[in-house]
mmCIF file of C-alpha atoms in Angstrom:
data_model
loop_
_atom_site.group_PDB
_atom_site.id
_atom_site.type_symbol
_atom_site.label_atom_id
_atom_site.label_comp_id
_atom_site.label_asym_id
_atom_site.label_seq_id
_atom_site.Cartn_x
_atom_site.Cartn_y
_atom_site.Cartn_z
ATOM 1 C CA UNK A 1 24.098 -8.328 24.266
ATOM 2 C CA UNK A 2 20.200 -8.401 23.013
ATOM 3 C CA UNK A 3 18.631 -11.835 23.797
ATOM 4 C CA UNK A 4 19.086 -13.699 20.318
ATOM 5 C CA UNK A 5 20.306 -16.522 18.198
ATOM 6 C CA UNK A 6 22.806 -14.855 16.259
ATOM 7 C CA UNK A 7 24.193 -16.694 13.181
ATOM 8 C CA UNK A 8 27.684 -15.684 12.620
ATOM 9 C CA UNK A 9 30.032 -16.264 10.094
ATOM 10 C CA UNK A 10 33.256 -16.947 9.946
ATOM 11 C CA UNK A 11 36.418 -17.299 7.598
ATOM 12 C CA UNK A 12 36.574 -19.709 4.966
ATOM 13 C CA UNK A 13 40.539 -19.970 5.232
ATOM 14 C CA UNK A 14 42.141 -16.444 5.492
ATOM 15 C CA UNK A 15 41.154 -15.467 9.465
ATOM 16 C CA UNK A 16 41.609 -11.902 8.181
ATOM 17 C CA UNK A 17 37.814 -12.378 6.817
ATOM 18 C CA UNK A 18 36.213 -11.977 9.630
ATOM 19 C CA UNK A 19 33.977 -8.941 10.457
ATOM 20 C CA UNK A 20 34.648 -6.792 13.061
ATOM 21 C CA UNK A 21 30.271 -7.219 13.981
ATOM 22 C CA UNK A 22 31.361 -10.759 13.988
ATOM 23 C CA UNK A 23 34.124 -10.548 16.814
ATOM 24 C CA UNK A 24 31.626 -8.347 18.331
ATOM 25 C CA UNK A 25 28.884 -10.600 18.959
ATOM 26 C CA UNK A 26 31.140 -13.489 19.712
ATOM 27 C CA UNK A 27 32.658 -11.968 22.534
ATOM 28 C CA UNK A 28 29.617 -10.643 23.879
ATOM 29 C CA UNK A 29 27.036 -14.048 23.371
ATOM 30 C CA UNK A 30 26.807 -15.732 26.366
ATOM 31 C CA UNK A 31 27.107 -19.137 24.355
ATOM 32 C CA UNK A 32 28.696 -20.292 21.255
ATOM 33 C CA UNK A 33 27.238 -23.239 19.480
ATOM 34 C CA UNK A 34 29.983 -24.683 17.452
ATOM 35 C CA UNK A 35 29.846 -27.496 14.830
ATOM 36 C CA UNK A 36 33.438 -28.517 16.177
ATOM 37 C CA UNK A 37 33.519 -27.051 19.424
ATOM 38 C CA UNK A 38 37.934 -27.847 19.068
ATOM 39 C CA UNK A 39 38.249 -26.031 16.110
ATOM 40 C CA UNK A 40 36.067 -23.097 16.841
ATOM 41 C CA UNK A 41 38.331 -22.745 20.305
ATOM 42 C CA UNK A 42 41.150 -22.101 17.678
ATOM 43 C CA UNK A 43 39.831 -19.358 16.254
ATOM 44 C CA UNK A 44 38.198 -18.028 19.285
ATOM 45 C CA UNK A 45 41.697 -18.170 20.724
ATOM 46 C CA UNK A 46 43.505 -16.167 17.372
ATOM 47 C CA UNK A 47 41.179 -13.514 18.721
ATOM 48 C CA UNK A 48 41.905 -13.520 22.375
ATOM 49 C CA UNK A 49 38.455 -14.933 23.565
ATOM 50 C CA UNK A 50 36.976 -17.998 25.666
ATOM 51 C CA UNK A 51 34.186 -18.566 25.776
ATOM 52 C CA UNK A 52 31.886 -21.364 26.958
ATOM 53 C CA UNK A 53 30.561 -24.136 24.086
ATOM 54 C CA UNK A 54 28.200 -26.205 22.835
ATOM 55 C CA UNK A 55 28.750 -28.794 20.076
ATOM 56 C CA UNK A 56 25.628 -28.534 18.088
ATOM 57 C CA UNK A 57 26.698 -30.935 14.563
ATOM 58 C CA UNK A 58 24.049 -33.139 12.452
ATOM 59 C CA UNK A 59 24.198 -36.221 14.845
ATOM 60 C CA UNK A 60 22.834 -33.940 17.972
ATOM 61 C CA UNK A 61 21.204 -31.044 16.771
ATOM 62 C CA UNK A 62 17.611 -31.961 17.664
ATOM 63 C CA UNK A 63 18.271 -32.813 21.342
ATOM 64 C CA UNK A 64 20.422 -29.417 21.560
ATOM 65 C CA UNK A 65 18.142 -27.294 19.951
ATOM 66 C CA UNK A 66 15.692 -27.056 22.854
ATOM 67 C CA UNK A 67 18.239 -26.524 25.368
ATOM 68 C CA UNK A 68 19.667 -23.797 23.233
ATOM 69 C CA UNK A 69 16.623 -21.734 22.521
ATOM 70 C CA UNK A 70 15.259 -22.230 26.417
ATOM 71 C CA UNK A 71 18.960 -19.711 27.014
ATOM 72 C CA UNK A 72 17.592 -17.806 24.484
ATOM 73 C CA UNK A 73 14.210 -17.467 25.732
ATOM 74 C CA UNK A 74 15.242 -17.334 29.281
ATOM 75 C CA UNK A 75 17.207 -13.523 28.296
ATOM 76 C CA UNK A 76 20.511 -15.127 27.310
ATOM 77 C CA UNK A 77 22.452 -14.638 23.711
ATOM 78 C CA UNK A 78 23.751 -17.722 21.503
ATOM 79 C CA UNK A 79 26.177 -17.610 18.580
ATOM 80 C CA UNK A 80 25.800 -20.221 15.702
ATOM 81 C CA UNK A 81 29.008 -20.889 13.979
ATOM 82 C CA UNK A 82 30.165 -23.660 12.055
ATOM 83 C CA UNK A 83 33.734 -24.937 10.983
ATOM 84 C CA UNK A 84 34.062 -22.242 8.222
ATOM 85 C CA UNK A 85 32.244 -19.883 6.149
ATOM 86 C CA UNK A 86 28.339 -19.086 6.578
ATOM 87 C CA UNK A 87 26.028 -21.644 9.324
ATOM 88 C CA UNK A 88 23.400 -23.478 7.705
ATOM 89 C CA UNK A 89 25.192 -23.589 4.260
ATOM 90 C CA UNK A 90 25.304 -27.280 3.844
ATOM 91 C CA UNK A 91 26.185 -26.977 7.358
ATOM 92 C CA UNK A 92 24.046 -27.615 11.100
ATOM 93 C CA UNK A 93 21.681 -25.462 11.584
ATOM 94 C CA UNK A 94 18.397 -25.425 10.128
ATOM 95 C CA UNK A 95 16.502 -27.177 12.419
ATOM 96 C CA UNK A 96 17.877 -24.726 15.577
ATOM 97 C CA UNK A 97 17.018 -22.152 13.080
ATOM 98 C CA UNK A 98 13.477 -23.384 12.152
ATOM 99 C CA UNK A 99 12.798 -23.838 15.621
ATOM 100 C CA UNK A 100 13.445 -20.845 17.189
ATOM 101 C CA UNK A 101 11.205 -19.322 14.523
ATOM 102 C CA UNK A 102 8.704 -21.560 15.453
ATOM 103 C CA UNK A 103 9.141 -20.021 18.883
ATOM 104 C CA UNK A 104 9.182 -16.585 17.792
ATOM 105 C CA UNK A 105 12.603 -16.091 19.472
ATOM 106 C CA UNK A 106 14.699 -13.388 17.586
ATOM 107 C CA UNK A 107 17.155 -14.349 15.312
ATOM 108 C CA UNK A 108 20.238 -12.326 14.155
ATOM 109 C CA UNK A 109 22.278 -12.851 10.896
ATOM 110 C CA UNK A 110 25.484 -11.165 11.274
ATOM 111 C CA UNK A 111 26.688 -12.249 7.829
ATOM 112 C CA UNK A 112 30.556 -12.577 6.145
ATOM 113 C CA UNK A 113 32.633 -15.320 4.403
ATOM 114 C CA UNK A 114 30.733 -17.928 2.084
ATOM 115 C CA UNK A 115 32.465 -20.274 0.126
ATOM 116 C CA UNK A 116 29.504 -20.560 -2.433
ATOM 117 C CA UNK A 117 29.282 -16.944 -3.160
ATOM 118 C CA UNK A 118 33.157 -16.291 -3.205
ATOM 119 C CA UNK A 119 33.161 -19.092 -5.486
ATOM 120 C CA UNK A 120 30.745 -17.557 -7.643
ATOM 121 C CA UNK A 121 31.822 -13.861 -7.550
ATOM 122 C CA UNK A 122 34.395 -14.787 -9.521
ATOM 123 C CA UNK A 123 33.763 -17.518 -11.436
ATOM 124 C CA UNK A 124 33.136 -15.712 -14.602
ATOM 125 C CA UNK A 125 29.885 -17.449 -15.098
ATOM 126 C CA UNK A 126 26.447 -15.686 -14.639
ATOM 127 C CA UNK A 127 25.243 -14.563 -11.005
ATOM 128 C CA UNK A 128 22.080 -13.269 -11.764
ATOM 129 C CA UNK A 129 20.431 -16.258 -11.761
ATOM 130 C CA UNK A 130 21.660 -19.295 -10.222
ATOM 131 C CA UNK A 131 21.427 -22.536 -8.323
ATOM 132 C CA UNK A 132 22.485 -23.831 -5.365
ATOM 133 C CA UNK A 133 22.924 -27.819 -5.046
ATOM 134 C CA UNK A 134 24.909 -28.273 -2.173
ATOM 135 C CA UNK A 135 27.224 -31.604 -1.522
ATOM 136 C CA UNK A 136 26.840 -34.292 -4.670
ATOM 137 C CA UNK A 137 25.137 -38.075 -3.790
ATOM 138 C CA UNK A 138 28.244 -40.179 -3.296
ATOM 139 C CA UNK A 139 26.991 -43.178 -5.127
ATOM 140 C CA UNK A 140 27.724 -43.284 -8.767
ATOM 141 C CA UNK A 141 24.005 -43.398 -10.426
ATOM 142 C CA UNK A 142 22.349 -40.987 -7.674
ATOM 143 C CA UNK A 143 25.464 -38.666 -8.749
ATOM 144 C CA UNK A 144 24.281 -38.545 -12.377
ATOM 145 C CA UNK A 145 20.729 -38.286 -11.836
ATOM 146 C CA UNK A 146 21.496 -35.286 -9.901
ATOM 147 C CA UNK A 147 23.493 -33.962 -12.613
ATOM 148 C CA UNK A 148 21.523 -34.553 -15.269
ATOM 149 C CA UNK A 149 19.431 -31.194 -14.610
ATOM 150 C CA UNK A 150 22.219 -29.591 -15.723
ATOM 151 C CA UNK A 151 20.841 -30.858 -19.580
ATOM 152 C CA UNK A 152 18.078 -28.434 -18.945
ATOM 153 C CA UNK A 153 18.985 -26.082 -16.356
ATOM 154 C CA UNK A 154 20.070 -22.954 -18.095
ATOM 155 C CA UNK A 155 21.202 -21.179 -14.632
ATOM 156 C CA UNK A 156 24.851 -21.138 -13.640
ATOM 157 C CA UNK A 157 24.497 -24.775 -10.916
ATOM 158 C CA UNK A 158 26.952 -24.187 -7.792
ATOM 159 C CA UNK A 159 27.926 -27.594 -6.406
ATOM 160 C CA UNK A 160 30.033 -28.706 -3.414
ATOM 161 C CA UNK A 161 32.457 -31.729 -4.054
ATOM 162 C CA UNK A 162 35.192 -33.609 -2.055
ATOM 163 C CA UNK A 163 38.698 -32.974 -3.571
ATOM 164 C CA UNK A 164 38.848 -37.086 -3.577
ATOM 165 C CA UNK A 165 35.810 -37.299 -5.670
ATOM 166 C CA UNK A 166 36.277 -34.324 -7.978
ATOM 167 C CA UNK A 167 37.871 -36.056 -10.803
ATOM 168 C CA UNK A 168 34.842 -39.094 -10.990
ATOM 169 C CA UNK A 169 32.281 -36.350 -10.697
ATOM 170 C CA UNK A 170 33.732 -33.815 -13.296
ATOM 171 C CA UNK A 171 34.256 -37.131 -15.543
ATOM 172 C CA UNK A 172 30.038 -37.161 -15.875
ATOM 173 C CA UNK A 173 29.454 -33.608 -16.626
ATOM 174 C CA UNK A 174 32.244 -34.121 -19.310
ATOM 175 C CA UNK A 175 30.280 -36.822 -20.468
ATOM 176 C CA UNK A 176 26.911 -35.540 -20.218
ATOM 177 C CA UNK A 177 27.810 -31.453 -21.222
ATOM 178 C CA UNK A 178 31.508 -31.860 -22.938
ATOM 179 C CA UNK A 179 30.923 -28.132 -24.151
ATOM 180 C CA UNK A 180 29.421 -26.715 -20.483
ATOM 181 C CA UNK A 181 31.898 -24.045 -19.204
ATOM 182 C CA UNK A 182 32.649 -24.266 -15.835
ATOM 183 C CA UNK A 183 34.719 -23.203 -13.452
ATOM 184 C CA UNK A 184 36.431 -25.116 -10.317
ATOM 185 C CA UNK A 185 37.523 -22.833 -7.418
ATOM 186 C CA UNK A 186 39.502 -24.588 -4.588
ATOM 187 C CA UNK A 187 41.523 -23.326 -1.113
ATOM 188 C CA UNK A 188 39.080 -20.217 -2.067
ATOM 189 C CA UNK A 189 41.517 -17.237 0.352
ATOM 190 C CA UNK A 190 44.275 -19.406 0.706
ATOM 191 C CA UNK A 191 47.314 -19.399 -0.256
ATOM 192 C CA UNK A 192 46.849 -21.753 -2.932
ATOM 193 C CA UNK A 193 43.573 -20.370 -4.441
ATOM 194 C CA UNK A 194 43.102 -21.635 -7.936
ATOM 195 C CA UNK A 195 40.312 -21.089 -10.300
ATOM 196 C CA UNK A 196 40.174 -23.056 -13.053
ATOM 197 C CA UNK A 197 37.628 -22.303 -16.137
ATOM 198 C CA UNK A 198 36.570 -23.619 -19.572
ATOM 199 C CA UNK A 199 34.708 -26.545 -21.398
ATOM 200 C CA UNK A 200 34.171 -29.589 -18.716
ATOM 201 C CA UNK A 201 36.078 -31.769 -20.804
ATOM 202 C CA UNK A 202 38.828 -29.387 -20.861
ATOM 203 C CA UNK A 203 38.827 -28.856 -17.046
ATOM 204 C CA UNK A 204 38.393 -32.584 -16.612
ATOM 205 C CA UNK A 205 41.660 -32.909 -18.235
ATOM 206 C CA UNK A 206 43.620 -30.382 -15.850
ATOM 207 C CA UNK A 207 41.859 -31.397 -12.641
ATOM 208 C CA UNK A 208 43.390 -34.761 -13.889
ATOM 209 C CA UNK A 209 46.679 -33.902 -14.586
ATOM 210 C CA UNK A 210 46.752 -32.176 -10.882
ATOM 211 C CA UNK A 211 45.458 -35.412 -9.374
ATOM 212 C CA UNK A 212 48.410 -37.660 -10.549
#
């Protein structure tokens, strides 16, 4: 395996996602770097691998980066992967990934499964265009200033949002953009996939009705 960072993809939710490139370079890294090193050793094991691990997760990522990219620059090959779907996608990563740039050490996309652009591909809302806001602000009023761009933004906004806060959060677009049509997609290549479209205040009301 080429001396690299390779960052490596991996299912969302249906393990039959994952690219045959990615089994490839997993089995033949010499390291993975895993955002949960105990649920990456699941899936490693659905494919018949071990391999050895590093937990590399938002609370240790700067002291592991330089220990990760000396392997690299030493000749040896590490895999970024985090719990599901694409590395650095409001997930770890960026600073290993800044840093080995930094470094000039070579690093390898092998791409697949991403929840944001599954989510999107089939949203029925525009693609040509769009915006990417990651994970909402918990607290209440930073939640609405963050969603008050949508008042002006006349892209299609992808956000992430915890299935415990959904309802609160979809209760402020409804107030700010009753009219806005949006689209929820949840357990995206489960069994349970749902996709839910229409006027916020609309979906507000069947998000709701789920909830209770």
């Amino acid at each position: 395996m080429e001396s690299a960072l390779y960052i490596v993809a991996t299912p969302i939710g249906n393990l039959g996602d994952i690219t045959h490139r990615a089994i490839e370079t997993l089995a033949g890294v010499d390291l993975v770097a895993a955002e949960d090193t105990r649920h990456t050793k699941k899936l490693l094991s659905h494919l018949g691998l071990t391999k050895d691990m590093q937990s590399l997760h938002d609370h240790n990522e700067r002291d592991k980066a330089s220990y990760l990219l000396d392997l690299v620059a030493a000749g040896g090959s590490v895999a970024l992967v985090s719990d599901a779907g694409t590395p650095l996608i409001s997930d770890p990563g960026y600073v290993l990934v800044a840093q080995a740039r930094q470094r000039e050490l070579k690093v390898v996309p092998v791409p697949g499964a991403c929840a944001l652009i599954a989510a999107l591909s089939a949203s029925g809302l525009a693609c040509d265009r769009f915006s990417f806001e990651g994970f909402l602000p918990v607290k209440s009023k930073a939640k609405r200033d963050a969603l008050e761009i949508l008042k002006s933004e006349p892209r299609t906004c992808v956000y992430y949002e915890s299935t415990h806060r959904i309802v609160d959060t979809l209760k402020v677009v409804a107030e700010l953009l009753p009219k806005r049509q949006i689209t929820i997609a949840r357990e995206l290549t489960k069994t349970f996939e749902t996709f839910l479209s229409g006027p916020s205040e609309d979906v507000l009301g069947l998000v709701a009705s789920d909830a209770n």
